[in-house]
mmCIF file of C-alpha atoms in Angstrom:
data_model
loop_
_atom_site.group_PDB
_atom_site.id
_atom_site.type_symbol
_atom_site.label_atom_id
_atom_site.label_comp_id
_atom_site.label_asym_id
_atom_site.label_seq_id
_atom_site.Cartn_x
_atom_site.Cartn_y
_atom_site.Cartn_z
ATOM 1 C CA MET A 1 88.064 81.826 81.776
ATOM 2 C CA VAL A 2 88.727 82.458 78.225
ATOM 3 C CA GLN A 3 91.477 80.563 76.720
ATOM 4 C CA PRO A 4 94.108 81.946 74.137
ATOM 5 C CA ALA A 5 92.668 81.970 70.518
ATOM 6 C CA GLY A 6 93.160 78.861 68.311
ATOM 7 C CA THR A 7 92.569 78.790 64.681
ATOM 8 C CA PRO A 8 91.079 81.848 62.689
ATOM 9 C CA GLY A 9 87.303 82.007 62.374
ATOM 10 C CA MET A 10 84.289 81.304 64.261
ATOM 11 C CA SER A 11 83.953 79.204 67.476
ATOM 12 C CA LEU A 12 81.457 78.644 70.293
ATOM 13 C CA GLN A 13 82.651 80.315 73.499
ATOM 14 C CA ASN A 14 79.955 79.138 75.427
ATOM 15 C CA SER A 15 76.378 78.639 75.062
ATOM 16 C CA LYS A 16 75.471 82.416 75.097
ATOM 17 C CA SER A 17 78.351 83.728 72.913
ATOM 18 C CA ILE A 18 80.561 83.167 69.982
ATOM 19 C CA ARG A 19 84.113 84.033 69.473
ATOM 20 C CA TYR A 20 85.605 84.953 66.166
ATOM 21 C CA VAL A 21 89.288 85.357 65.427
ATOM 22 C CA VAL A 22 89.413 87.914 62.771
ATOM 23 C CA GLN A 23 92.045 87.842 59.915
ATOM 24 C CA GLY A 24 90.597 90.019 57.379
ATOM 25 C CA GLU A 25 86.900 90.456 57.561
ATOM 26 C CA MET A 26 83.480 89.076 58.787
ATOM 27 C CA TYR A 27 80.021 90.081 59.193
ATOM 28 C CA ALA A 28 77.954 90.367 62.330
ATOM 29 C CA ARG A 29 74.576 91.763 63.611
ATOM 30 C CA GLN A 30 74.832 95.414 64.284
ATOM 31 C CA GLY A 31 75.522 96.061 67.906
ATOM 32 C CA ALA A 32 76.128 92.227 68.708
ATOM 33 C CA MET A 33 79.990 92.762 69.697
ATOM 34 C CA VAL A 34 80.374 92.428 73.463
ATOM 35 C CA ALA A 35 84.172 92.543 73.662
ATOM 36 C CA TYR A 36 87.229 92.357 71.433
ATOM 37 C CA ARG A 37 90.965 92.845 71.425
ATOM 38 C CA GLY A 38 93.536 93.516 68.587
ATOM 39 C CA ASN A 39 93.286 95.996 65.772
ATOM 40 C CA LEU A 40 89.714 95.887 64.502
ATOM 41 C CA GLN A 41 87.166 98.293 62.997
ATOM 42 C CA PHE A 42 83.457 97.980 63.094
ATOM 43 C CA GLU A 43 81.515 99.477 60.128
ATOM 44 C CA ARG A 44 77.927 99.507 59.224
ATOM 45 C CA GLN A 45 77.521 97.136 56.252
ATOM 46 C CA GLY A 46 75.111 98.520 53.654
ATOM 47 C CA GLN A 47 72.627 96.115 52.014
ATOM 48 C CA GLY A 48 72.578 98.153 48.616
ATOM 49 C CA ILE A 49 69.594 99.778 47.089
ATOM 50 C CA GLY A 50 67.790 96.461 46.361
ATOM 51 C CA GLY A 51 68.382 94.963 49.943
ATOM 52 C CA MET A 52 67.358 98.501 51.476
ATOM 53 C CA PHE A 53 64.175 98.428 49.417
ATOM 54 C CA LYS A 54 63.274 94.861 50.209
ATOM 55 C CA ARG A 55 63.829 95.405 54.002
ATOM 56 C CA ALA A 56 61.532 98.548 53.798
ATOM 57 C CA VAL A 57 58.811 96.635 52.118
ATOM 58 C CA THR A 58 59.073 93.375 53.957
ATOM 59 C CA GLY A 59 60.359 94.273 57.207
ATOM 60 C CA GLU A 60 62.961 91.554 56.937
ATOM 61 C CA GLY A 61 66.657 92.133 56.504
ATOM 62 C CA LEU A 62 69.932 91.822 58.412
ATOM 63 C CA PRO A 63 71.197 94.932 60.187
ATOM 64 C CA LEU A 64 74.816 94.127 59.547
ATOM 65 C CA MET A 65 78.103 95.523 60.305
ATOM 66 C CA ALA A 66 81.639 94.457 58.752
ATOM 67 C CA VAL A 67 84.295 93.699 61.229
ATOM 68 C CA ARG A 68 87.683 94.158 59.658
ATOM 69 C CA GLY A 69 91.354 93.815 60.815
ATOM 70 C CA GLN A 70 93.316 91.480 62.935
ATOM 71 C CA GLY A 71 92.316 90.448 66.201
ATOM 72 C CA GLU A 72 89.455 88.599 68.026
ATOM 73 C CA ALA A 73 85.900 89.596 69.025
ATOM 74 C CA TRP A 74 83.016 88.208 71.123
ATOM 75 C CA PHE A 75 79.270 88.450 69.924
ATOM 76 C CA ALA A 76 76.064 87.815 71.757
ATOM 77 C CA HIS A 77 72.567 89.262 71.875
ATOM 78 C CA GLU A 78 70.280 89.407 75.020
ATOM 79 C CA ALA A 79 71.792 86.282 76.467
ATOM 80 C CA ALA A 80 70.140 84.215 73.780
ATOM 81 C CA ASN A 81 71.520 80.756 73.192
ATOM 82 C CA CYS A 82 74.133 80.397 70.354
ATOM 83 C CA PHE A 83 75.125 77.646 67.967
ATOM 84 C CA ILE A 84 77.048 77.387 64.737
ATOM 85 C CA VAL A 85 75.921 75.950 61.494
ATOM 86 C CA ASP A 86 78.634 74.805 58.913
ATOM 87 C CA LEU A 87 77.351 75.237 55.283
ATOM 88 C CA GLU A 88 79.029 73.255 52.560
ATOM 89 C CA ALA A 89 79.242 73.926 48.923
ATOM 90 C CA GLY A 90 75.859 73.413 47.537
ATOM 91 C CA ASP A 91 74.130 73.831 50.885
ATOM 92 C CA SER A 92 71.284 76.587 51.298
ATOM 93 C CA LEU A 93 69.738 77.457 54.559
ATOM 94 C CA THR A 94 66.857 79.741 55.174
ATOM 95 C CA LEU A 95 66.576 81.715 58.493
ATOM 96 C CA ASN A 96 64.676 84.579 60.019
ATOM 97 C CA GLY A 97 66.763 87.524 60.228
ATOM 98 C CA ARG A 98 66.263 87.808 63.878
ATOM 99 C CA ASN A 99 68.079 84.780 64.507
ATOM 100 C CA VAL A 100 71.395 85.628 62.725
ATOM 101 C CA LEU A 101 74.273 86.639 64.906
ATOM 102 C CA CYS A 102 77.343 86.603 62.581
ATOM 103 C CA PHE A 103 78.847 84.645 59.556
ATOM 104 C CA ASP A 104 81.873 84.253 57.235
ATOM 105 C CA THR A 105 82.200 86.531 54.191
ATOM 106 C CA THR A 106 82.364 83.424 52.077
ATOM 107 C CA LEU A 107 78.531 83.108 52.596
ATOM 108 C CA SER A 108 76.036 85.263 50.939
ATOM 109 C CA TYR A 109 72.399 85.783 51.548
ATOM 110 C CA THR A 110 69.012 86.918 49.670
ATOM 111 C CA ILE A 111 65.707 87.982 51.043
ATOM 112 C CA SER A 112 63.219 85.230 49.625
ATOM 113 C CA THR A 113 59.572 84.617 50.029
ATOM 114 C CA VAL A 114 58.509 81.745 52.326
ATOM 115 C CA LYS A 115 56.323 80.027 49.679
ATOM 116 C CA GLY A 116 52.893 78.868 50.614
ATOM 117 C CA ALA A 117 53.196 80.186 54.211
ATOM 118 C CA GLY A 118 51.296 83.356 53.903
ATOM 119 C CA MET A 119 52.132 85.641 56.712
ATOM 120 C CA THR A 120 53.718 83.201 58.977
ATOM 121 C CA GLY A 121 57.026 81.449 59.812
ATOM 122 C CA GLY A 122 58.278 84.533 61.523
ATOM 123 C CA GLY A 123 57.311 86.760 58.614
ATOM 124 C CA LEU A 124 56.630 86.350 54.941
ATOM 125 C CA PHE A 125 60.252 86.669 53.987
ATOM 126 C CA ASN A 126 63.198 84.986 55.188
ATOM 127 C CA SER A 127 66.901 85.243 54.581
ATOM 128 C CA VAL A 128 68.483 82.511 52.454
ATOM 129 C CA PHE A 129 72.203 81.713 53.101
ATOM 130 C CA THR A 130 74.315 79.880 50.435
ATOM 131 C CA GLY A 131 78.044 79.163 50.003
ATOM 132 C CA GLN A 132 80.685 77.348 52.169
ATOM 133 C CA GLY A 133 81.426 78.626 55.451
ATOM 134 C CA ARG A 134 80.074 79.129 59.304
ATOM 135 C CA LEU A 135 76.986 80.842 60.319
ATOM 136 C CA GLY A 136 76.389 81.926 63.814
ATOM 137 C CA VAL A 137 72.793 81.548 64.845
ATOM 138 C CA MET A 138 71.015 82.456 68.008
ATOM 139 C CA CYS A 139 67.528 81.598 69.673
ATOM 140 C CA ASP A 140 65.865 81.496 72.871
ATOM 141 C CA GLY A 141 66.785 78.138 74.722
ATOM 142 C CA GLU A 142 68.559 75.043 73.234
ATOM 143 C CA PRO A 143 67.234 74.577 69.667
ATOM 144 C CA LEU A 144 65.877 71.322 68.385
ATOM 145 C CA VAL A 145 67.155 70.164 65.014
ATOM 146 C CA ILE A 146 64.597 67.862 63.460
ATOM 147 C CA PRO A 147 65.337 65.692 60.288
ATOM 148 C CA VAL A 148 62.641 65.725 57.568
ATOM 149 C CA ALA A 149 62.505 62.654 55.350
ATOM 150 C CA ALA A 150 60.778 62.559 51.991
ATOM 151 C CA ASP A 151 58.054 60.246 53.268
ATOM 152 C CA ASP A 152 57.733 61.896 56.619
ATOM 153 C CA PRO A 153 56.847 65.720 56.701
ATOM 154 C CA VAL A 154 57.443 67.868 59.834
ATOM 155 C CA PHE A 155 54.864 70.300 61.235
ATOM 156 C CA VAL A 156 56.271 73.276 63.183
ATOM 157 C CA ASP A 157 54.623 76.170 65.141
ATOM 158 C CA THR A 158 55.127 79.327 62.956
ATOM 159 C CA ASP A 159 56.143 81.267 66.129
ATOM 160 C CA ALA A 160 58.935 78.561 67.185
ATOM 161 C CA VAL A 161 60.496 77.969 63.827
ATOM 162 C CA VAL A 162 64.064 79.373 63.504
ATOM 163 C CA GLY A 163 65.140 77.975 60.064
ATOM 164 C CA TRP A 164 65.282 75.146 57.721
ATOM 165 C CA SER A 165 67.000 73.600 54.658
ATOM 166 C CA ALA A 166 66.117 75.726 51.785
ATOM 167 C CA GLN A 167 65.281 72.874 49.557
ATOM 168 C CA LEU A 168 62.459 71.892 51.620
ATOM 169 C CA ALA A 169 59.154 72.597 50.338
ATOM 170 C CA THR A 170 56.882 74.716 52.826
ATOM 171 C CA SER A 171 53.028 75.267 53.103
ATOM 172 C CA LEU A 172 50.537 76.320 55.616
ATOM 173 C CA HIS A 173 48.835 73.290 57.514
ATOM 174 C CA ARG A 174 45.579 73.730 59.553
ATOM 175 C CA SER A 175 45.281 71.205 62.120
ATOM 176 C CA GLN A 176 42.412 72.769 64.116
ATOM 177 C CA SER A 177 38.720 71.794 63.015
ATOM 178 C CA VAL A 178 36.034 74.583 62.638
ATOM 179 C CA GLY A 179 34.206 72.964 65.511
ATOM 180 C CA SER A 180 37.225 73.272 67.887
ATOM 181 C CA MET A 181 37.657 76.920 66.845
ATOM 182 C CA ILE A 182 34.084 77.669 67.745
ATOM 183 C CA ARG A 183 34.563 75.969 71.093
ATOM 184 C CA GLY A 184 37.450 78.236 71.778
ATOM 185 C CA GLY A 185 40.301 76.554 70.081
ATOM 186 C CA SER A 186 43.152 74.465 71.208
ATOM 187 C CA GLY A 187 45.748 77.165 70.728
ATOM 188 C CA GLU A 188 47.268 75.252 67.660
ATOM 189 C CA VAL A 189 45.593 76.769 64.724
ATOM 190 C CA ALA A 190 48.020 76.372 61.908
ATOM 191 C CA GLN A 191 51.509 75.011 61.481
ATOM 192 C CA LEU A 192 54.398 75.337 58.879
ATOM 193 C CA LYS A 193 54.435 72.345 57.033
ATOM 194 C CA LEU A 194 57.935 71.132 55.546
ATOM 195 C CA GLU A 195 58.506 68.343 53.130
ATOM 196 C CA GLY A 196 61.489 66.920 51.255
ATOM 197 C CA GLU A 197 64.969 66.001 52.581
ATOM 198 C CA GLY A 198 66.697 68.127 55.117
ATOM 199 C CA PHE A 199 66.097 69.291 58.530
ATOM 200 C CA VAL A 200 64.363 72.311 60.595
ATOM 201 C CA ILE A 201 65.613 74.211 63.491
ATOM 202 C CA VAL A 202 62.934 74.932 66.099
ATOM 203 C CA ARG A 203 63.250 76.827 69.353
ATOM 204 C CA PRO A 204 61.629 75.451 72.428
ATOM 205 C CA SER A 205 59.499 78.506 73.065
ATOM 206 C CA GLU A 206 56.860 80.353 70.993
ATOM 207 C CA LEU A 207 57.744 84.149 70.041
ATOM 208 C CA THR A 208 55.433 86.535 71.492
ATOM 209 C CA GLN A 209 54.559 89.764 69.777
ATOM 210 C CA GLN A 210 56.258 91.840 72.456
ATOM 211 C CA LYS A 211 59.572 89.848 71.794
ATOM 212 C CA ALA A 212 59.253 90.034 67.926
ATOM 213 C CA SER A 213 58.831 93.849 68.325
ATOM 214 C CA ALA A 214 61.846 94.200 70.386
ATOM 215 C CA ASN A 215 64.062 92.153 67.988
#
């Protein structure tokens, strides 16, 4: 049973949904609202000419809506697991657009190239969030948050990576020998290599092409 709302802003309702007590404005994925009460309006949020151009060229972008007014709303998407990331001033997090559920208006985002990764990591382009506030993220299953140390890089399957600290350096790492590929391969051809200080978010399943197209 849903309990009365507490403080304004974002909170985890359960593992599959996020509640947002709105007092003004917030942003969410288009169509992600599953219930609300109060005096709220839902409007398509334009990305501007630059954002629309980037999305048309790259296929990456956030189909957003602005939620305005006074009330509370619940957000979910295809029963995916939800969690909240708190960004502090100076933090920067890169995410695939398909994993973004909702966020505070105090956060801003740009579409950026995944350097050194080629057409990997959920796409050549990701959304980079900066500012101070809360970000609602979703993925299939309970995510792994793996710390990355300066002398200990982490290698992640390109179909399983959700996001990472934007200050990490990325590159494509091939872990399969030519001989192994000739013999049929191991199923683990290349990974996204992350180096520096930060963390990477990994989902416990690999994204299939059918699922990627649906999202």
